[in-house]
Coordinates of C-alpha atoms in Angstrom, one line a residue:
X1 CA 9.2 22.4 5.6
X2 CA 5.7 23.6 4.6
X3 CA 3.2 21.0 4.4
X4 CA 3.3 19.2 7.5
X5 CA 1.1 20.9 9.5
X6 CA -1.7 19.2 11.3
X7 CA -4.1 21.4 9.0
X8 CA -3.9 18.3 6.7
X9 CA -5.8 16.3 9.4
X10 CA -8.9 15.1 7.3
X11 CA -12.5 14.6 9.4
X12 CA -14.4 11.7 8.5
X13 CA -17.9 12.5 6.5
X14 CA -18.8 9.1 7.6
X15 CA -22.2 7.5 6.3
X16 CA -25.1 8.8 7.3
X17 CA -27.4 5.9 6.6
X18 CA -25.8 4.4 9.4
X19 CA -24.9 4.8 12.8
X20 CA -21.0 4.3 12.8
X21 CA -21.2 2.9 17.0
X22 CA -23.3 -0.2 15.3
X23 CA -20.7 -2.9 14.3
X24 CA -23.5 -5.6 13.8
X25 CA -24.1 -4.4 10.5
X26 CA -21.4 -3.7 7.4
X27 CA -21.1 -0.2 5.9
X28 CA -23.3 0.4 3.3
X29 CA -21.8 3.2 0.8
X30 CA -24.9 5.6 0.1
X31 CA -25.9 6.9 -3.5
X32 CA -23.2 7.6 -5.3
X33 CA -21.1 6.8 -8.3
X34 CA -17.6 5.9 -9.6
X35 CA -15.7 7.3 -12.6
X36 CA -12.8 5.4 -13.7
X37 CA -9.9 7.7 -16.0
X38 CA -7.9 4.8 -17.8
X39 CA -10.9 2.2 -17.2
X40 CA -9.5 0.6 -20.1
X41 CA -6.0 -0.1 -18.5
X42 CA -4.7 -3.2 -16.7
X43 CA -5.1 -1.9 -13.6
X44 CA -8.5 -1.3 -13.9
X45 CA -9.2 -4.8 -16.0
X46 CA -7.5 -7.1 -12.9
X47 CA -8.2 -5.2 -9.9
X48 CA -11.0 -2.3 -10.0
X49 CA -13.4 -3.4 -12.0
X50 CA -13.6 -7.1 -10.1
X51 CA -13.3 -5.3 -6.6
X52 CA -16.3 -3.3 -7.4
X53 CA -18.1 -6.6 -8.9
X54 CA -16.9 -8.3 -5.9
X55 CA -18.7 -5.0 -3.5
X56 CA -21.7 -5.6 -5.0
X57 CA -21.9 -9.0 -5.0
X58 CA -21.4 -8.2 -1.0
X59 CA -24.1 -6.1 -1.0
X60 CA -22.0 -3.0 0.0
X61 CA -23.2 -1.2 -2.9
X62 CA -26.0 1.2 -3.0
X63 CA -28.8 -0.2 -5.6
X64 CA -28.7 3.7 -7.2
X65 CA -24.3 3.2 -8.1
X66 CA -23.4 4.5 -11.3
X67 CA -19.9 3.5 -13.1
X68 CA -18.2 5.7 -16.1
X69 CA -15.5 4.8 -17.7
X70 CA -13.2 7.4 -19.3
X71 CA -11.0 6.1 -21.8
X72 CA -9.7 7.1 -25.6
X73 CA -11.3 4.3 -26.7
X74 CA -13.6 4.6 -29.5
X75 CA -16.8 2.7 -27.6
X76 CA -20.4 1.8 -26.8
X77 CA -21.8 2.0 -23.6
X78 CA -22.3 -1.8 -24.4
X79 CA -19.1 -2.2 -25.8
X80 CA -17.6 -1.1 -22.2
X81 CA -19.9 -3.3 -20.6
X82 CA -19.3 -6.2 -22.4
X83 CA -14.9 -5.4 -21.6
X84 CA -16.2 -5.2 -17.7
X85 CA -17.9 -8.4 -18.0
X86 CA -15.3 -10.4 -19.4
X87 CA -12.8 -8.5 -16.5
X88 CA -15.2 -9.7 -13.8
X89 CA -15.5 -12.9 -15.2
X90 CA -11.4 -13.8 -15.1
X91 CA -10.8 -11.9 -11.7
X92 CA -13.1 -11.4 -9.1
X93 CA -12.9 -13.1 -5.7
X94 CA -16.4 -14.0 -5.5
X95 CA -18.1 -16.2 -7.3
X96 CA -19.9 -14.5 -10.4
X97 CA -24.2 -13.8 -10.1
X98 CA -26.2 -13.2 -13.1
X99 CA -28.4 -11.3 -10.6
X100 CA -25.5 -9.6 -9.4
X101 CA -24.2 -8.5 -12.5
X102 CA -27.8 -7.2 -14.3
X103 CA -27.9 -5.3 -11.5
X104 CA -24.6 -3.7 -12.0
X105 CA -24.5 -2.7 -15.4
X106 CA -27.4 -0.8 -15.5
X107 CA -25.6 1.7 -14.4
X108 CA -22.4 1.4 -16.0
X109 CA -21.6 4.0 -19.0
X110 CA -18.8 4.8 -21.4
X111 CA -17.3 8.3 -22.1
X112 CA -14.8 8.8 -24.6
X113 CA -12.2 11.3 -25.5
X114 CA -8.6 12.7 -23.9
X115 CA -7.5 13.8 -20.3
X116 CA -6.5 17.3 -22.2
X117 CA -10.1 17.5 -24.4
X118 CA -12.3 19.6 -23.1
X119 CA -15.3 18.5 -24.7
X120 CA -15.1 14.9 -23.6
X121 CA -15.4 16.5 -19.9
X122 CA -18.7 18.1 -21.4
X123 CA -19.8 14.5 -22.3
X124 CA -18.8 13.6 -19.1
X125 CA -20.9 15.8 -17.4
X126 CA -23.9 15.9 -19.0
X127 CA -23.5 11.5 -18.3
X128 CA -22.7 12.0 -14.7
X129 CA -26.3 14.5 -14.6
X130 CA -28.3 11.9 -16.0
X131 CA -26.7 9.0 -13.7
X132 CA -27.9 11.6 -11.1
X133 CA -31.4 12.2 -12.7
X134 CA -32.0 8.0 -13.6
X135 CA -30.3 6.6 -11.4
X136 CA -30.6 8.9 -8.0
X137 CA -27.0 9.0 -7.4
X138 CA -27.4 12.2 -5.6
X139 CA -24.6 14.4 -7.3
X140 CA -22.0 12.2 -5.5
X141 CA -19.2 11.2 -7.6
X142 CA -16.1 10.2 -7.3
X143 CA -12.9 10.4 -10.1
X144 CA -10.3 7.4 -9.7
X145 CA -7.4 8.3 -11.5
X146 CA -5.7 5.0 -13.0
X147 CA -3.5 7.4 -14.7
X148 CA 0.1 8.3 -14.9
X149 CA 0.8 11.1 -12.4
X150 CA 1.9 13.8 -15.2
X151 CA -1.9 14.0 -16.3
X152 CA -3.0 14.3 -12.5
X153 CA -3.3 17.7 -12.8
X154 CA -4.5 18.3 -16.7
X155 CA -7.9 15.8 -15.6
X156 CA -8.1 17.9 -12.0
X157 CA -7.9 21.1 -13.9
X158 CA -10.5 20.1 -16.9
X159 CA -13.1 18.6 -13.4
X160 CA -12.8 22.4 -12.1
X161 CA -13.3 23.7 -15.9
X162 CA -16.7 22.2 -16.0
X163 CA -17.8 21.8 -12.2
X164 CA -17.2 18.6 -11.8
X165 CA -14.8 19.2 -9.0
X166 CA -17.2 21.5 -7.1
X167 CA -18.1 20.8 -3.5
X168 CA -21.7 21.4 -2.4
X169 CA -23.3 21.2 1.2
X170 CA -25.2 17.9 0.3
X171 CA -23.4 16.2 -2.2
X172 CA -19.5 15.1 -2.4
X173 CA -16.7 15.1 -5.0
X174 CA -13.7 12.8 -4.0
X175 CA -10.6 12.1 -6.2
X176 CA -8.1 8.9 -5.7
X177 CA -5.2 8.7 -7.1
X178 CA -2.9 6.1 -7.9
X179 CA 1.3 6.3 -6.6
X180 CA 4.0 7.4 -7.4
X181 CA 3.1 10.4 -5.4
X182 CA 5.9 12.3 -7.4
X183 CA 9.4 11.6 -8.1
X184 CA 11.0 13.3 -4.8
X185 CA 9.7 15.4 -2.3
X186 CA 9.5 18.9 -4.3
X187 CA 7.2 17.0 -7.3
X188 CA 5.5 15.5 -4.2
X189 CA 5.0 19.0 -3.1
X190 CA 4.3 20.6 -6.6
X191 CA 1.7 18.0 -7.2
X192 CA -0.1 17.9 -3.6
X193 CA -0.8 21.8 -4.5
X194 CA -2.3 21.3 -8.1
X195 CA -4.2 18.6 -6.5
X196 CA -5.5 20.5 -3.7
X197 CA -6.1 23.7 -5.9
X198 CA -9.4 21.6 -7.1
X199 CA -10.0 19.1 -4.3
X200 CA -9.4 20.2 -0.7
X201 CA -7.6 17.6 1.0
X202 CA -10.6 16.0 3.0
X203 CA -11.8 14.9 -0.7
X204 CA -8.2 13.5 -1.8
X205 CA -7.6 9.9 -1.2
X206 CA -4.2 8.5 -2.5
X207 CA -4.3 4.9 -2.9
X208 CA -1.7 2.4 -1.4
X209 CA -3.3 -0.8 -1.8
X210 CA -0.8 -2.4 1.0
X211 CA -2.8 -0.2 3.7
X212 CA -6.1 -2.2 2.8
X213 CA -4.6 -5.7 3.1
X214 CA -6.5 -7.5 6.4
X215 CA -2.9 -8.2 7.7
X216 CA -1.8 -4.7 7.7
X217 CA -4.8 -3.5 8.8
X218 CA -4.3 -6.4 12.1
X219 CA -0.9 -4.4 13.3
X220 CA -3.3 -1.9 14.7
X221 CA -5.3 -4.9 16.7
X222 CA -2.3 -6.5 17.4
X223 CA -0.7 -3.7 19.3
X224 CA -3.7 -1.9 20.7
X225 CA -6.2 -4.7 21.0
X226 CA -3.8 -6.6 23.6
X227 CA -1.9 -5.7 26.8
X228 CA 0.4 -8.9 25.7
X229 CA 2.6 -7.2 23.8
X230 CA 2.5 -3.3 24.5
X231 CA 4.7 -3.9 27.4
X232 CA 7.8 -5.3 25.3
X233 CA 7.3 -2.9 21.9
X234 CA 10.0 -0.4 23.2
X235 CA 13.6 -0.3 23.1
X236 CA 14.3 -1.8 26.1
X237 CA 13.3 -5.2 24.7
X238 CA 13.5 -4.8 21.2
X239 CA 16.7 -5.4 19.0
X240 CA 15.6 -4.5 15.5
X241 CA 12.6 -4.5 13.1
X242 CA 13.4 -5.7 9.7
X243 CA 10.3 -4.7 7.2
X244 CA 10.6 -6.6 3.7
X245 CA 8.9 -7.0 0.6
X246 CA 10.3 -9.3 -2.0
X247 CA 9.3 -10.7 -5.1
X248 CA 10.6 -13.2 -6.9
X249 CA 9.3 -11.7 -10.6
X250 CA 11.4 -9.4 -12.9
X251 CA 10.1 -6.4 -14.4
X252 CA 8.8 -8.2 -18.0
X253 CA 7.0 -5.7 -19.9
X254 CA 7.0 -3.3 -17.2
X255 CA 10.9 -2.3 -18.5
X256 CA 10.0 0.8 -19.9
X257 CA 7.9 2.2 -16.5
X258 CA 10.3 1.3 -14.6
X259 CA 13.5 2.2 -15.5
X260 CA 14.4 5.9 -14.2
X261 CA 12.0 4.9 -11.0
X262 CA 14.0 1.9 -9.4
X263 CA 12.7 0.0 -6.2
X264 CA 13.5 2.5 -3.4
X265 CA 10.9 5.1 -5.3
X266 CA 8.4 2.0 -6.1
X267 CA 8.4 0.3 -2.6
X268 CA 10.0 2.4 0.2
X269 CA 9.1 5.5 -0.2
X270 CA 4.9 4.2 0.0
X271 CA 4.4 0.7 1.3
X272 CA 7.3 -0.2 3.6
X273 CA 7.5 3.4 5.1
X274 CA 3.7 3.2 5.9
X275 CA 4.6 -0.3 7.5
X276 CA 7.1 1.7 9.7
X277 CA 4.7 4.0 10.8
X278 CA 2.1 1.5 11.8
X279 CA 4.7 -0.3 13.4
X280 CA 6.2 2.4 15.5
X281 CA 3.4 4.7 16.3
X282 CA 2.0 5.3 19.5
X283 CA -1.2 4.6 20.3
X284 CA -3.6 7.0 18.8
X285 CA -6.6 8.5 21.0
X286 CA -9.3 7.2 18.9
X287 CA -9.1 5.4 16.0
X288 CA -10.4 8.2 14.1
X289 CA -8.7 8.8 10.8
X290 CA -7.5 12.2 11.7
X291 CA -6.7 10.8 15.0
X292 CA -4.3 7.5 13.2
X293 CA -3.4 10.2 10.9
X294 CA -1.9 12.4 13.4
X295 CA 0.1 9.3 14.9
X296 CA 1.4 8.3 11.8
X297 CA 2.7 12.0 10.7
X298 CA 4.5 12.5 14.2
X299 CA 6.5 9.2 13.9
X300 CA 7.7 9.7 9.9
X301 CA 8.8 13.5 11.3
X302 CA 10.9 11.7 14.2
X303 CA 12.1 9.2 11.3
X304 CA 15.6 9.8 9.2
X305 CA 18.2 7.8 7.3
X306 CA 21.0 6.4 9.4
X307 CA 24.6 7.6 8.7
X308 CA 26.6 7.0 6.5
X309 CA 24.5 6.2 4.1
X310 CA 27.0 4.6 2.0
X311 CA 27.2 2.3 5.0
X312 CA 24.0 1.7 5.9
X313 CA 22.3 1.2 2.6
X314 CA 22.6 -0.8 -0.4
X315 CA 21.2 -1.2 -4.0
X316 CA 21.6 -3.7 -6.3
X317 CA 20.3 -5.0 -10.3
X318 CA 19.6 -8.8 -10.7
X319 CA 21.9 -10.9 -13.4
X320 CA 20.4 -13.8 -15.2
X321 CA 20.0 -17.1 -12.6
X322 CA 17.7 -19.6 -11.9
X323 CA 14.4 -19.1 -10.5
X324 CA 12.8 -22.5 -9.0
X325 CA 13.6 -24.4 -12.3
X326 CA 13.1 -21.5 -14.6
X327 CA 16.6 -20.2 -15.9
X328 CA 15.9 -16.3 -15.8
X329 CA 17.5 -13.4 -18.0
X330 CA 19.1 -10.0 -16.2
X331 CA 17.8 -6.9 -16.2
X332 CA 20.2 -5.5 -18.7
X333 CA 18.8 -8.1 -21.2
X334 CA 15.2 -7.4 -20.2
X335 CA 13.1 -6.5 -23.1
X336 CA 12.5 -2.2 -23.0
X337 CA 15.3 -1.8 -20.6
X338 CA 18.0 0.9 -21.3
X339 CA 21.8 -0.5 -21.2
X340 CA 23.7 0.2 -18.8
X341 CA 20.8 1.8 -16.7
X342 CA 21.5 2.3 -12.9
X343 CA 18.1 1.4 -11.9
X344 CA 18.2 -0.1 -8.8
X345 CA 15.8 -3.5 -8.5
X346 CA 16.9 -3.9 -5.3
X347 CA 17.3 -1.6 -2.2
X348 CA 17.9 -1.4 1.6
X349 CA 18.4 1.3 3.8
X350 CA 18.5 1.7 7.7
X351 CA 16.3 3.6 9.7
X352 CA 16.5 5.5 13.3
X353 CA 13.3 6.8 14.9
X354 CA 14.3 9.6 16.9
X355 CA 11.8 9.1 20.2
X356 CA 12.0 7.7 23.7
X357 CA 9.9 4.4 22.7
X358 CA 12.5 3.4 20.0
X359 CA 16.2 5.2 20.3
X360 CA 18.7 3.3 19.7
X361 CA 16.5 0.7 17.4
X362 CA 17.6 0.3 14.0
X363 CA 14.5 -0.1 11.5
X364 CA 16.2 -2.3 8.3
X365 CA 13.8 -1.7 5.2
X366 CA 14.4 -3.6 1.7
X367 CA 12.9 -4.5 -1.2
X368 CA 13.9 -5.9 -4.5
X369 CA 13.0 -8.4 -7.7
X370 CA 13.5 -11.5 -8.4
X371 CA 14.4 -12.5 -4.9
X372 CA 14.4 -16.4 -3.4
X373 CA 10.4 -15.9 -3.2
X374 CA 7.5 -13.8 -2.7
X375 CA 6.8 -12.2 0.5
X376 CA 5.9 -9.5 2.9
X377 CA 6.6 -9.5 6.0
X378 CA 7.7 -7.4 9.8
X379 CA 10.1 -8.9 11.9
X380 CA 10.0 -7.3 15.1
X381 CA 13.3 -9.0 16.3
X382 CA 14.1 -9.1 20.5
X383 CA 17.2 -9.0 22.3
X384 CA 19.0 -11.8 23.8
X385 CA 18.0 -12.4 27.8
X386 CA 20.8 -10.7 29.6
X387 CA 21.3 -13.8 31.4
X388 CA 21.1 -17.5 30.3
X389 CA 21.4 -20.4 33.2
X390 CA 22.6 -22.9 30.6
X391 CA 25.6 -24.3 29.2
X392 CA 26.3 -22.7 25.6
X393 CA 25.9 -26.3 24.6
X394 CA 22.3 -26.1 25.5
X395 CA 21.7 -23.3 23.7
X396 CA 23.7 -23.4 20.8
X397 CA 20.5 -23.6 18.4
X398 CA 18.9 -20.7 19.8
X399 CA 18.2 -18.1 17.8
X400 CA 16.7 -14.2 18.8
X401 CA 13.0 -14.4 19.8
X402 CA 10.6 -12.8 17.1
X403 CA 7.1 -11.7 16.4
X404 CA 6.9 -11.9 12.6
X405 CA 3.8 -9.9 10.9
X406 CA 3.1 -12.4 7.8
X407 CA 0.9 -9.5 5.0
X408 CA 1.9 -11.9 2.1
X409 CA 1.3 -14.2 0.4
X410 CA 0.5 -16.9 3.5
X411 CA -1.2 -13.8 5.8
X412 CA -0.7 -14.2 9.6
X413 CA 1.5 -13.9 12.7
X414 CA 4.5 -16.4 14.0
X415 CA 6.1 -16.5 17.2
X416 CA 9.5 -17.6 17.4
X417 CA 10.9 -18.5 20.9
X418 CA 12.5 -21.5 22.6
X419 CA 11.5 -24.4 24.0
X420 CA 13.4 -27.6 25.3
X421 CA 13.7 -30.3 22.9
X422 CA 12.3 -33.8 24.3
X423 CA 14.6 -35.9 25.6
X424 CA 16.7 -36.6 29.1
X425 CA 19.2 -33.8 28.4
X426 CA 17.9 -30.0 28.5
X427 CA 18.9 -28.3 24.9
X428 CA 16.9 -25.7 23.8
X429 CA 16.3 -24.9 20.0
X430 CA 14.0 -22.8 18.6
X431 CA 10.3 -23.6 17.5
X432 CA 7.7 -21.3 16.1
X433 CA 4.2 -20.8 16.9
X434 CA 1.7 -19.7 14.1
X435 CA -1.5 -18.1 13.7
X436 CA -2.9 -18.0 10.1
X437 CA -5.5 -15.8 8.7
X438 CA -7.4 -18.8 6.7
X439 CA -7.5 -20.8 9.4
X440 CA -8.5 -19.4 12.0
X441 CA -11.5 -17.5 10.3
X442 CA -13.7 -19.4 7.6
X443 CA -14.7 -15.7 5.8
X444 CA -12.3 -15.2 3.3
X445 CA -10.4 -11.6 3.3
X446 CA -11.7 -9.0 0.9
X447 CA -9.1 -7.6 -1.7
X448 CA -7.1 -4.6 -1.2
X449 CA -9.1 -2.7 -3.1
X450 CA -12.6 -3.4 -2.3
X451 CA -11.6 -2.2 1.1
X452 CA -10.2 1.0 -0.1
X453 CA -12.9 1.7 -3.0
X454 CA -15.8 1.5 -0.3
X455 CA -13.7 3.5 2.3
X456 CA -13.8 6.5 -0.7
X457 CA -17.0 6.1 -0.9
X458 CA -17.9 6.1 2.9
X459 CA -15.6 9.4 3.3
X460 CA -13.4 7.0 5.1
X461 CA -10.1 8.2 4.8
X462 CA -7.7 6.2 7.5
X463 CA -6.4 3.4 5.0
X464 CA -5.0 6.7 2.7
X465 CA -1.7 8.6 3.5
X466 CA -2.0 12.4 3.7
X467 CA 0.1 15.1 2.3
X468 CA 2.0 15.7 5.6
X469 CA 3.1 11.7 5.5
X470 CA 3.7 11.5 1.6
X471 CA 6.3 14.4 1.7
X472 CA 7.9 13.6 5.1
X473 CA 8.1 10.1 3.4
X474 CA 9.9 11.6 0.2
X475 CA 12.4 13.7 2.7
X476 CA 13.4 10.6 4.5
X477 CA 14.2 8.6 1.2
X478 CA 15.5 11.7 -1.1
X479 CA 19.4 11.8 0.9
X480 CA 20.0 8.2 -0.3
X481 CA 18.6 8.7 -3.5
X482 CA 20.7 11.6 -3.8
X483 CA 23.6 9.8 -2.7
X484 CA 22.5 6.6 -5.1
X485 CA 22.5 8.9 -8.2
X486 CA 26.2 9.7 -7.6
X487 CA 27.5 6.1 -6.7
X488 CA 26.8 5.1 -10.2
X489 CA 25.7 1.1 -10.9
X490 CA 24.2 -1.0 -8.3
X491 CA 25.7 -3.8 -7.5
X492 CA 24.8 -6.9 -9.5
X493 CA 23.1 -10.6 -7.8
X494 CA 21.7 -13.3 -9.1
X495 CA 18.4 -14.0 -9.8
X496 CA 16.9 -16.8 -7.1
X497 CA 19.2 -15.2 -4.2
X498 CA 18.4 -12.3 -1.9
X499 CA 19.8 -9.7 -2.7
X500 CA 23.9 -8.4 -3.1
X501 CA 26.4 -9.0 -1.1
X502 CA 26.5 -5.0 0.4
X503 CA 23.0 -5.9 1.9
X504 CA 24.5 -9.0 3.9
X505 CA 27.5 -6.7 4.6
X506 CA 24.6 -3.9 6.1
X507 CA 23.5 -5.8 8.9
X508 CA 26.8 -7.9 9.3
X509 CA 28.6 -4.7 10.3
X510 CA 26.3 -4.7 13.8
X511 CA 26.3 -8.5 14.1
X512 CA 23.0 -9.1 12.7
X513 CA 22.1 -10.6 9.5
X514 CA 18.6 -10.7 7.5
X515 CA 16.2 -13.1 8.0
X516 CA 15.4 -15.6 5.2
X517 CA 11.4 -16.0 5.1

């Protein structure tokens, strides 16, 4: 298939008002600015606007940053302000500055009009050249698109129209955009090429705000950082690797967006496919983003669905229940939701990576709403010892040892292995060992987010999947999907559990069975 070529390698630009060998010192983005399309939205309101609060609270930002918001809105430069204000006030991480803030929003303006009006794009130029002009932000500017994906190429289009999109040898234009990177792997496909028709992919920088959680980030240290483990992360030792993300929310007013995109397209195909590829990689020769890049494109390629899919997959919707002490409604009563949708909220699939480091190790993904609680975690799960000098009595209440990846919501690593319980007779049982991020370090992590916002504007793009891993991610997931469209309704659970009984009935047909976080 065309697209995976290594030609979508990206170089880093890097930040030339520092030398990248010095880790003493944190990056410091250089003059530049940030234009927000859909500043107005929620996503915006509770997680870019304080992440950027938060950055220059930290110091990270240059004292020349500009911020634009592009909205339909009918406002002020003050009246934006004042909405950013009151969104840094409820949400930030860090506690809020008066200094901090003055600073800020002298540079913050408000452009109004529609992704498909062309003279709003004249307003927004003509406020981006005096941003460069008052503010010295050096013709460097970068487009955030909080947006829905059908106008992705409409506001790329209308940047081109009026040169906002045009690359220069001293001065950068970088768009981010915001998943789902298309519906299946042709849209995916479709829309890479309109994007790339205005920005070449060195400037594009899709955001999966999973990739910038500390914890994620920490599988690369984990394996690479330590000879402890390298040794063991193969077949020979490992069983299986179960990657999950549950939450234990419905879809409330999120209905509507949802239905017609179901879990597998919301989850898999971005987050827990990207936690795969960390997972499985091989080390890469630097950590250079085209470098991790390059790593993470070979392993999705060796990646496919294992058969039969009707087998080795499952999908289910969630029925009213109880949720802690909270009796909860069922999708199908869900306000905005279509009856007798076959939406999936829930789905699991198995996974083979086709190389000499993992054959014959299955990779169990899943993902779903309103499951027994909230968590993220990898589960690198190790076979049995081939031989145990104990009576089964003495082992009875072993389990499998496991290295467990915690990214949510309690972020950190567990050990699980056996020890001998105290006493005068030897039984073993199983006891776990636990390192925790908030513990063990007194600085708190930054957000998602602030990670990834400071990375666009470094030119940083390791943390951001390129074309080559977004469609070889879409043609891993798009046989079940096809498959799922023909099987008709998922099958039902209740709220509070985890998950329908075909997902038990997955990993029960090898003799394993889920872990329960």
């Amino acid at each position: 298939m065309s697209g995976y070529s290594q030609k979508t390698a990206r170089k880093p630009s890097g930040n030339p008002l520092r030398d990248p060998r010095d880790k003493r010192l944190p990056r410091i983005a250089g003059p530049c600015s940030l234009v927000i399309f859909g500043a107005t939205g929620d996503l915006a309101r509770k997680k870019l606007l304080p992440a950027i609060f938060d950055l220059a609270a930290a110091g990270l930002l240059p004292p020349s940053f500009g911020l634009v918001g592009f909205a339909r809105r009918d406002w002020t430069d003050e009246q934006f302000r004042e909405f950013v204000l009151d969104s840094v006030k409820g949400h930030t991480r860090t506690p809020f500055r008066a200094a901090v803030w003055e600073r800020l929003a002298e540079g913050i303006r408000f452009v109004q009009g529609s992704f498909d009006e062309s003279p709003a794009f004249d307003r927004l130029a003509t406020t981006l050249a005096e941003l460069d002009r008052e503010r010295g932000t050096a013709g460097n500017h970068a487009f955030y698109l909080a947006i829905p994906p059908d106008s992705f190429p409409t506001v790329c289009t209308r940047l081109h129209e009026h040169g906002l999109a045009e690359q220069l040898r001293k001065r950068w234009r970088r768009v981010v955009i915001e998943k789902p990177f298309g519906h299946d792997l042709e849209s995916a496909q479709e829309l890479n090429s309109a994007v790339n028709e205005v920005f070449p992919e060195d400037n594009v920088f899709r955001i999966d705000h999973y990739l910038g959680k500390e914890t994620v980030q920490n599988i690369l240290a984990l394996r690479f950082a330590n000879q402890l483990f390298d040794p063991i992360w193969n077949a020979h030792y490992v069983d299986h690797v179960q990657i999950t993300m549950a939450e234990d929310i419905g879809l409330g007013g999120r209905a509507g967006y949802y239905d017609g995109i179901g879990a597998a397209r919301d989850v898999i195909q971005n987050h827990l496919l990207q936690l795969l590829a960390l997972t499985a990689m091989e080390e890469p020769i630097s950590f250079e983003p085209s470098e991790i890049q390059s790593e993470k494109v070979k392993v999705l390629s060796a990646t496919r669905l294992a058969e039969p899919i009707a087998e080795t997959s499952a999908r289910g919707q969630y029925t009213d229940g109880w949720q802690g002490s909270e009796h909860v409604c069922g999708l199908q009563d869900e306000e905005g939701f279509v009856t007798g949708s076959t939406t999936e909220t829930f789905a699991a699939i198995t996974l083979e990576v086709d190389t000499r480091r993992w054959a014959g190790v299955p990779f169990y993904l899943r993902t779903g709403k309103r499951l027994g609680r909230r968590v993220t975690e990898i589960a690198v799960v190790f076979k049995r010892a081939p031989h145990l000098p104990f009576d089964a009595t003495m082992t009875e209440e072993l389990g499998q040892n496991a290295l467990v990846i915690r990214i949510q919501p309690d972020e950190g690593i567990t050990m699980r292995f056996g020890s001998k319980v105290p006493g005068s007779s030897m039984q073993v049982r199983d006891v776990n060992m636990d390192f925790s991020y908030g513990q063990a370090f007194t600085v708190s992590s930054p957000e998602a987010y602030e990670r990834l916002i400071l990375d666009v504007m470094l030119g940083e793009p390791s943390l951001f999947p390129s074309n080559a891993e977004v469609e070889l991610s879409w043609a891993i997931l798009d046989p079940a999907l096809r498959e799922w469209a023909e099987a008709g309704t998922p099958d039902p659970y209740e709220s509070g559990t985890w998950g329908p009984a075909s997902a038990d009935q997955l990993l029960a047909r090898s003799g394993r069975e889920w872990r329960r976080p």
